[in-house]
Coordinates of C-alpha atoms in Angstrom, one line a residue:
X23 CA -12.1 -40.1 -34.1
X24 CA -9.9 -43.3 -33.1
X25 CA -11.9 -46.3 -33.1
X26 CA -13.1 -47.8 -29.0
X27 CA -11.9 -50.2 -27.3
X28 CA -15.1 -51.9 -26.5
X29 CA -14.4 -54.9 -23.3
X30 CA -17.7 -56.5 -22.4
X31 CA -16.9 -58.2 -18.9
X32 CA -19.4 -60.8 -18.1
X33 CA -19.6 -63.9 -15.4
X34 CA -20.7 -64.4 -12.0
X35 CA -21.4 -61.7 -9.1
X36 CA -17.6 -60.6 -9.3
X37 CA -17.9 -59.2 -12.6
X38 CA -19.3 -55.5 -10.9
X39 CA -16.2 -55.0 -9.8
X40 CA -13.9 -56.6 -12.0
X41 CA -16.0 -54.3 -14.7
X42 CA -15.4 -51.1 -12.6
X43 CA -11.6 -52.1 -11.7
X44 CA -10.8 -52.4 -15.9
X45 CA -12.5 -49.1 -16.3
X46 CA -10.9 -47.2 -13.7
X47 CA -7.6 -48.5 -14.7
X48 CA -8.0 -47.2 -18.1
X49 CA -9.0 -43.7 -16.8
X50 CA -5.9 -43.6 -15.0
X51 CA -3.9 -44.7 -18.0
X52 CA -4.9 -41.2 -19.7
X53 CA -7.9 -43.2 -21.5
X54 CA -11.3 -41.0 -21.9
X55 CA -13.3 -44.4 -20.5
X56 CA -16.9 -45.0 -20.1
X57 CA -18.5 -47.7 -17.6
X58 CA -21.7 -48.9 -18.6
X59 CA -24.5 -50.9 -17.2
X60 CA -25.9 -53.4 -19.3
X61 CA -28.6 -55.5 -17.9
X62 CA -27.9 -54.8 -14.3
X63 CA -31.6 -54.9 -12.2
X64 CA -30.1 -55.4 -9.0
X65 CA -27.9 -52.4 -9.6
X66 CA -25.0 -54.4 -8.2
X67 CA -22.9 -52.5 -10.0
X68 CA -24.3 -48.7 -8.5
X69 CA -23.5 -50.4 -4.8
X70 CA -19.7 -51.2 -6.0
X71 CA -19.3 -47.4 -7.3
X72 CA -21.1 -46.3 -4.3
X73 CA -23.4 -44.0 -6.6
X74 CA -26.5 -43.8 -8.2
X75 CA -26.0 -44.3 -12.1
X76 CA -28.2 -43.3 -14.6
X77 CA -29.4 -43.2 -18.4
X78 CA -26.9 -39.6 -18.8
X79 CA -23.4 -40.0 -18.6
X80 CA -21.8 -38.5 -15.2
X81 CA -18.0 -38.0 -14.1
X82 CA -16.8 -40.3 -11.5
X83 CA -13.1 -40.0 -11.1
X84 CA -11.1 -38.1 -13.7
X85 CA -11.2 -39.3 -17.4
X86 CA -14.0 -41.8 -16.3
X87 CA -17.9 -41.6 -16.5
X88 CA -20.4 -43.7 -15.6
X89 CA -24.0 -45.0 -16.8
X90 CA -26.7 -47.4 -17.3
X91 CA -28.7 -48.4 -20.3
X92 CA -31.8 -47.0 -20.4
X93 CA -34.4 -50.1 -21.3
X94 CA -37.6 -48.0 -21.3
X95 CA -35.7 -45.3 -23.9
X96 CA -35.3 -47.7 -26.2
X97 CA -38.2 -49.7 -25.9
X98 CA -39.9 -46.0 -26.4
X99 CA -37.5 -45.3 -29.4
X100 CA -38.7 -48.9 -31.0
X101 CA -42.1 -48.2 -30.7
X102 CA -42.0 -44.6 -32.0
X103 CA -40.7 -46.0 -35.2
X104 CA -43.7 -47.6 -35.9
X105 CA -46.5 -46.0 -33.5
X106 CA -47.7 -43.1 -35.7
X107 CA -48.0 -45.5 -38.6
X108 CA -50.3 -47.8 -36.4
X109 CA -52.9 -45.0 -35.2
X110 CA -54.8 -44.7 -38.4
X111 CA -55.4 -49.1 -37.9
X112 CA -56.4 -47.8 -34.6
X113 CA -58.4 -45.6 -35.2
X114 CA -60.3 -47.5 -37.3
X115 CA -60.3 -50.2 -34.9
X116 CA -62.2 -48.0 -31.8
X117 CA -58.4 -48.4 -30.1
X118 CA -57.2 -46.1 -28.3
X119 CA -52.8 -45.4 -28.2
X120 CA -51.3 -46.0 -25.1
X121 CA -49.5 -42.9 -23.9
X122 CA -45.7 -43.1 -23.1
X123 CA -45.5 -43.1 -19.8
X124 CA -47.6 -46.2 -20.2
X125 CA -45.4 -47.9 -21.8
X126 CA -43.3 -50.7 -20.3
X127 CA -40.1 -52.1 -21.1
X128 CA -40.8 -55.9 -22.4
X129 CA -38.6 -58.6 -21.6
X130 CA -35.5 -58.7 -23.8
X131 CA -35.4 -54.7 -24.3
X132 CA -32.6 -54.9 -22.5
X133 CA -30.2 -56.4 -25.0
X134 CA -31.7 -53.7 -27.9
X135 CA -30.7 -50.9 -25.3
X136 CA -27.0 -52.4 -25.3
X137 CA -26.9 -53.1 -29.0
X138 CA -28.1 -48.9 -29.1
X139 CA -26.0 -48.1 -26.7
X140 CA -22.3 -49.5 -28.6
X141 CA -22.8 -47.4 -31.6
X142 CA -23.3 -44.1 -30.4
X143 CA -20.3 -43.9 -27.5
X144 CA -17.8 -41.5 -28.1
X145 CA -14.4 -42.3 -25.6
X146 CA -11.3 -44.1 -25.7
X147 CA -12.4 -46.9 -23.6
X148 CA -16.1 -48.4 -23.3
X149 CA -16.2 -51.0 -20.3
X150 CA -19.7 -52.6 -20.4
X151 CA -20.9 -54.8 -17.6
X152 CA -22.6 -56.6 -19.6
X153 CA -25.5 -59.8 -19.5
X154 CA -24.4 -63.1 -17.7
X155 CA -22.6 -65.2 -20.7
X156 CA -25.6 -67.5 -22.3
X157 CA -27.8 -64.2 -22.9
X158 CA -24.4 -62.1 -23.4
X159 CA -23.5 -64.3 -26.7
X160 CA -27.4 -64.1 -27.6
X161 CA -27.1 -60.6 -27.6
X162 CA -23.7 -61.0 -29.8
X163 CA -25.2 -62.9 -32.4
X164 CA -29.0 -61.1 -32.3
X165 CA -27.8 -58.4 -35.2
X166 CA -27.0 -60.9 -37.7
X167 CA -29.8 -62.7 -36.7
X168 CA -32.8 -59.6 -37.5
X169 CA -30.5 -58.7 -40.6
X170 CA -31.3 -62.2 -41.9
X171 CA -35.1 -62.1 -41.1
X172 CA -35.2 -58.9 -42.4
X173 CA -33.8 -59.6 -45.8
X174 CA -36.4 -62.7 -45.9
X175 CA -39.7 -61.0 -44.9
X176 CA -38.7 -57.5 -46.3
X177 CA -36.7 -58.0 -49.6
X178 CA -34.3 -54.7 -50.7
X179 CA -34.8 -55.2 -54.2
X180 CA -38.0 -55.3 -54.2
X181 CA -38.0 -51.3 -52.9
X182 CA -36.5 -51.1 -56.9
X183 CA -40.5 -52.2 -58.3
X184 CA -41.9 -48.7 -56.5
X185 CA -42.9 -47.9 -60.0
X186 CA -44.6 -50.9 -60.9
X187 CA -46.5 -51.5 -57.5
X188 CA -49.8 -50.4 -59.3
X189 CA -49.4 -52.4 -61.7
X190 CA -48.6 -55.4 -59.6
X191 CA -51.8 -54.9 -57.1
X192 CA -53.9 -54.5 -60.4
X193 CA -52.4 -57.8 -61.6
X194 CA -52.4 -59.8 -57.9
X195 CA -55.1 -58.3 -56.5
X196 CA -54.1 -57.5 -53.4
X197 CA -52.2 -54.2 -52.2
X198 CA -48.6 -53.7 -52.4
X199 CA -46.6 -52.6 -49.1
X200 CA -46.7 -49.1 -48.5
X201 CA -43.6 -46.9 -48.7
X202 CA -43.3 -46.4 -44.9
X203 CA -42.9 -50.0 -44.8
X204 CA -39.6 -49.7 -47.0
X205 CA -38.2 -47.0 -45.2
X206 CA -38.7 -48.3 -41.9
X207 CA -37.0 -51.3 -43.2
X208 CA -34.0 -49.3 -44.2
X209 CA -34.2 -47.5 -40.5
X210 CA -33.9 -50.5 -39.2
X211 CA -31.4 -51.9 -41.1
X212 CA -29.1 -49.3 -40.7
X213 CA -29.6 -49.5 -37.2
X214 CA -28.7 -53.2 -37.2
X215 CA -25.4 -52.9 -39.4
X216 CA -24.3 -50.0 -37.2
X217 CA -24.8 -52.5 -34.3
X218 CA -23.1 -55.1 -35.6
X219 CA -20.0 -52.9 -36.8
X220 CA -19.8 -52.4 -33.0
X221 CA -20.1 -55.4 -32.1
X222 CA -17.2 -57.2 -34.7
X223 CA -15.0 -54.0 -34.6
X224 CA -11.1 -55.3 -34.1
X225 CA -11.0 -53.4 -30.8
X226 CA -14.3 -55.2 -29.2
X227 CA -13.5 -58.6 -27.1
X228 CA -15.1 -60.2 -24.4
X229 CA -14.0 -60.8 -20.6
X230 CA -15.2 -63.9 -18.8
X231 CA -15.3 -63.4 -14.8
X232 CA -15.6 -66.9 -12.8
X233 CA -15.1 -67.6 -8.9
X234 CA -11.5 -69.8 -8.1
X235 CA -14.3 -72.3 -6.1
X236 CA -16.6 -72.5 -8.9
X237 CA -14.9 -75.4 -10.3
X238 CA -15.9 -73.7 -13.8
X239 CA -13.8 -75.7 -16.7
X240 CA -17.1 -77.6 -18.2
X241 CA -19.3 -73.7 -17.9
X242 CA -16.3 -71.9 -19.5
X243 CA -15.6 -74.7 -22.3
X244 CA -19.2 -74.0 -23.4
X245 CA -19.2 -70.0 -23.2
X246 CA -15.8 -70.5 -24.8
X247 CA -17.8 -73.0 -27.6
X248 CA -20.9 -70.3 -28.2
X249 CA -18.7 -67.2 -28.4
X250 CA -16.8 -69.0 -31.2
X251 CA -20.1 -70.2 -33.1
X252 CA -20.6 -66.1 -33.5
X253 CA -16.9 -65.6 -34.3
X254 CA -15.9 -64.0 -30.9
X255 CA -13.2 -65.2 -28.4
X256 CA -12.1 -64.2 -24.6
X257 CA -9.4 -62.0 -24.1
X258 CA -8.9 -63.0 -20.8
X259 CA -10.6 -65.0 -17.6
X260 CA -11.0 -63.7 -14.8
X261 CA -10.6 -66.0 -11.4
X262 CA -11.5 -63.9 -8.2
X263 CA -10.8 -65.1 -4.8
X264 CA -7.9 -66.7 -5.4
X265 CA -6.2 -67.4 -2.0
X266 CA -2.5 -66.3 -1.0
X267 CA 0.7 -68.3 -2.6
X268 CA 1.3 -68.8 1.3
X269 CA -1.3 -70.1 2.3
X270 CA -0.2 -73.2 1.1
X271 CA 2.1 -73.2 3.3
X272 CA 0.0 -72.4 6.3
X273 CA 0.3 -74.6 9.6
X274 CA -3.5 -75.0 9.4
X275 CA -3.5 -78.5 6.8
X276 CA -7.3 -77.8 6.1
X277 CA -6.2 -74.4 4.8
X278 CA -3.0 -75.5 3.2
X279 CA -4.7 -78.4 1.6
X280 CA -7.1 -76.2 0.1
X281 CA -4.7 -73.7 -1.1
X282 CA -2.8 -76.6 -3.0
X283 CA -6.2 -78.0 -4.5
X284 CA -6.6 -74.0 -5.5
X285 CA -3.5 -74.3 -7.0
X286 CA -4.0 -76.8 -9.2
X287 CA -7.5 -76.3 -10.2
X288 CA -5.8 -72.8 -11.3
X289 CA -2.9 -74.4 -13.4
X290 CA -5.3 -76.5 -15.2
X291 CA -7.8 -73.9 -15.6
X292 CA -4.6 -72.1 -17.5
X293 CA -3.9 -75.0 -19.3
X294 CA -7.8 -75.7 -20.5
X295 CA -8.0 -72.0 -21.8
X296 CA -4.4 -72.5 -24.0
X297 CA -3.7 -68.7 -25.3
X298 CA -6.2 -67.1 -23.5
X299 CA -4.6 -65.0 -20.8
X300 CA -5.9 -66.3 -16.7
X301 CA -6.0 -63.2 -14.6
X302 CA -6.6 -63.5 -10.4
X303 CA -7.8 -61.4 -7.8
X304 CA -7.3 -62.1 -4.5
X305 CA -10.2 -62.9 -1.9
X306 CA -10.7 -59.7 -0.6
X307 CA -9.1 -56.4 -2.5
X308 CA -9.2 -53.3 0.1
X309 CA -10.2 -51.3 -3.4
X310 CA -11.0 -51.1 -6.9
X311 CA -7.5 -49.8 -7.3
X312 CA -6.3 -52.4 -5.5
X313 CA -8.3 -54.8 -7.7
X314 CA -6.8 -53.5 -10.7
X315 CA -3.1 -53.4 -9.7
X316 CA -3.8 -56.9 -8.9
X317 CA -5.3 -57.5 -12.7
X318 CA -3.2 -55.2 -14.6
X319 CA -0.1 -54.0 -12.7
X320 CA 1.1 -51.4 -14.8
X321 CA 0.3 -52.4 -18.3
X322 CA -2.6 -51.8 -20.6
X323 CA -4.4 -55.3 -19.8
X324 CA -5.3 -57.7 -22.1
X325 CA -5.5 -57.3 -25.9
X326 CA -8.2 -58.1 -28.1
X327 CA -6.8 -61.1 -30.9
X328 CA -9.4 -62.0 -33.8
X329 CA -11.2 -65.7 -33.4
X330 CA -9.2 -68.1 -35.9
X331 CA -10.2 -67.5 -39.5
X332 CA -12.8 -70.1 -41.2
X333 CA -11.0 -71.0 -44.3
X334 CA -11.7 -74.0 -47.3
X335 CA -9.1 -76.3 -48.4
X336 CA -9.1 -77.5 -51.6
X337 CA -8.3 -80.5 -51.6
X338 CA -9.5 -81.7 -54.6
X339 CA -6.7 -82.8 -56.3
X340 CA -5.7 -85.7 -53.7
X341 CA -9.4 -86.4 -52.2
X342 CA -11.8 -84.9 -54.6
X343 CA -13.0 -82.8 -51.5
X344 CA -13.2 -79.6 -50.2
X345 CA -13.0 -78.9 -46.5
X346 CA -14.1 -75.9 -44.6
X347 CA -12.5 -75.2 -41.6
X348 CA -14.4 -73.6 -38.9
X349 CA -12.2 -73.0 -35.0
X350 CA -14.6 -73.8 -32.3
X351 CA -12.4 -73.9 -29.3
X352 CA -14.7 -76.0 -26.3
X353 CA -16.6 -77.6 -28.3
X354 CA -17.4 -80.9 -28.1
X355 CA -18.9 -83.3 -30.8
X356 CA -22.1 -84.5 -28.4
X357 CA -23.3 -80.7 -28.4
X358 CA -22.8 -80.6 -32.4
X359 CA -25.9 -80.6 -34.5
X360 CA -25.3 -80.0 -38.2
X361 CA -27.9 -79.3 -41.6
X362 CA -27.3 -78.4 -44.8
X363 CA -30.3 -75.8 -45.6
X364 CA -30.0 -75.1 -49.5
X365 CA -27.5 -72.6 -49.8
X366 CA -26.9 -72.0 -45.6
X367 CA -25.5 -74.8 -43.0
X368 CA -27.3 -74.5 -39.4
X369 CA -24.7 -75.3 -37.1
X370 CA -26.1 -75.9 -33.1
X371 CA -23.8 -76.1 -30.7
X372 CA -25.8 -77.1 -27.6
X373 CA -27.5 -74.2 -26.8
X374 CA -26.5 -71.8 -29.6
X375 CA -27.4 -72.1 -33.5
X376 CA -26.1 -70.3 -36.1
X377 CA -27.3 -69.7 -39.7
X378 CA -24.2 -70.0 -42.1
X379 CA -24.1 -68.7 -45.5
X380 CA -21.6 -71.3 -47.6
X381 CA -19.2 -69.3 -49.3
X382 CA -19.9 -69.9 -53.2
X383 CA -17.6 -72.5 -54.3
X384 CA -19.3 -74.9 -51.2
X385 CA -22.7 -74.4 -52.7
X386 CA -22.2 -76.4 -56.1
X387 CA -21.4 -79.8 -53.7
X388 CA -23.0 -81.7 -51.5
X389 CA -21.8 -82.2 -47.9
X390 CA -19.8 -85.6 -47.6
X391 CA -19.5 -85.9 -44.0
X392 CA -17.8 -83.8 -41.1
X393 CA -15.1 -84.1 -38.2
X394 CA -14.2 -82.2 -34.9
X395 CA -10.7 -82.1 -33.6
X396 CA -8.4 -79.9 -31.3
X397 CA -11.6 -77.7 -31.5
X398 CA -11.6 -77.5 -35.2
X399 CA -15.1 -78.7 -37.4
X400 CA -14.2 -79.9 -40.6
X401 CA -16.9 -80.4 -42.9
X402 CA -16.1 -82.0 -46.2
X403 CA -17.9 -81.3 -49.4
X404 CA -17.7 -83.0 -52.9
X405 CA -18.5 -81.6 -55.6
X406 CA -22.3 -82.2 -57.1
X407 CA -21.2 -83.3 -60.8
X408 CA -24.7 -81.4 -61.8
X409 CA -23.6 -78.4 -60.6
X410 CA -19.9 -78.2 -60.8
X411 CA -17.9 -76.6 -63.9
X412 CA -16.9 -79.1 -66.4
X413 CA -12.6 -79.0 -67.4

């Protein structure tokens, strides 16, 4: 089976249709597609399709189905993993079990039903409507997140000392962690590396959707920052509404005057977002065919290209230094926030922080200072004489 092409469109009430104009396109290109509903309430995007979707895939035009995440499913499927361990601590507590159709999705469910979803699709083409960008990238980066606080509060190796566990609670006095406890660690982990295959798999990208009167370059420099942080990048921006070439030219000067500041706002949008590709849809597209002639014309769309790679220079010889390079496109050095944790640097980036593991030869030195230009962090390290190989 060929790997999907995974596009998660996200942005502001436009991105319904832009969603279901990319997936309808790739349907007609001969693509088996899939539209999916990720965190939709409201179900704006049922109202664009002009049909009920639901948890089970159904056809909607040929080579495309639609469907929705189902939130209480995986909140069930969560709890289920776990539930028939807890009823004997009921029991013994006088509790009783609620029954399922008790249960109630909590908030946040919603981004473990998309990270449940991504693994298990089988099509060509997976177009995801997915959360608005702030809880979009904190869905990206959740994965790597719960592998790190699993490995912390449930170590693998010590699943190796099963044999010794008696021997152990004899010694400390306390009981060891059950067995279940182990495997539902491994459950979960496998569960959490299949996510985040899905997630970081070449063919996945994101697509940013923004309104052409938004005036959006400060909100899109900072979804542009956090998608970086977690090693992602835009394959395109979306601008909808975008009014007519002519109007410029129109005899009304409120309207052409508006249509030149459009204009402009528009180049420099194009220019803020350098290699990332500035799509437009007009104000009012008769359909969502028409929307994606407009986008796409008659090629495939947009490609996903890999964010730039984070790479050490050795510069040793000439500074006694070595700098790692880490590409953060829109960020800025007011939102940077930086801490060397033992072996990990915590990088925060206004809203977003990320937990970095400092590849091996970085973990012998101490951090001599840092720089951000042309959307590049360069921290500097020198070596820590105590640490670092003699010769």
């Amino acid at each position: 089976m060929t790997a999907t092409r995974t596009i998660l469109v996200s942005g502001d009430p436009a991105a319904p249709s832009v969603a279901a104009a990319t997936a309808l396109h790739a349907a007609r290109r001969g693509r088996r597609t899939l539209l999916l509903a990720a965190d939709d309430p409201h179900r704006t995007l049922d109202a664009v399709l002009g049909t009920r979707l639901e948890a089970a895939p159904a056809a909607y035009a040929p080579g495309l189905t639609v469907a929705r995440t189902d939130e209480q499913a995986a909140f069930r499927h969560a709890l289920g993993e776990i539930g028939g361990r807890l009823r004997p601590a009921l029991d013994l507590l006088g509790a009783e079990p609620l029954d399922p159709e008790e249960l109630t999705a909590l908030p946040g469910t919603a981004r473990l039903a998309l990270l449940r979803a991504l693994p298990a699709v089988d099509a060509d083409v997976l177009v995801v409507l997915a959360p608005p960008p702030a809880d979009l990238i904190a869905t990206l980066a959740l994965p790597e997140q719960l592998e790190r606080y699993l490995a912390r509060l449930v170590p693998e190796q010590r699943q190796a000392a099963r044999a010794l566990r008696p021997l152990l609670a004899g010694l400390a006095g306390v009981p060891m962690p059950a067995d279940w406890l182990y495997e539902a660690r491994g459950k979960a982990a496998g569960a959490l590396a299949a996510a985040r295959a899905a997630i970081t798999a070449p063919g996945t990208s994101v697509r940013l959707v923004t309104a052409a009167d938004a005036h959006p370059f400060d909100e899109l420099r900072r979804i542009r920052a956090g998608l970086a942080l977690h090693g992602h990048r835009p394959d395109a921006v979306v601008v909808h509404g975008v009014l007519p070439d002519a109007a410029a030219d129109s005899p009304d000067p409120w309207l052409a005057g508006l249509a030149r500041r459009r204009r402009d706002e528009l180049t420099a949008l194009a220019a803020a977002c350098e290699d990332v590709p500035v799509l437009t849809t007009g104000p009012a597209e008769a359909t969502l065919e028409a929307v994606a002639d407009r986008l796409y014309g008659a090629g495939a769309g947009p490609e996903p290209r890999p964010a730039g790679p984070w790479t050490v220079e050795d510069r040793l010889a000439a500074d006694g230094l070595l700098v790692w390079h880490l590409p953060l496109p829109g960020s800025e050095r007011a939102d940077l926030d930086l801490v060397r944790r033992g072996d990990e640097l915590v990088v925060g980036l206004g809203a977003h922080r990320r937990v970095l593991a400092l590849p091996s030869a970085l973990r012998r030195c101490t951090v001599a200072g840092a720089g951000l230009q042309d959307g590049v962090l360069a921290v500097r390290f020198a070596p820590d004489p105590a640490l670092w190989p003699r010769g």
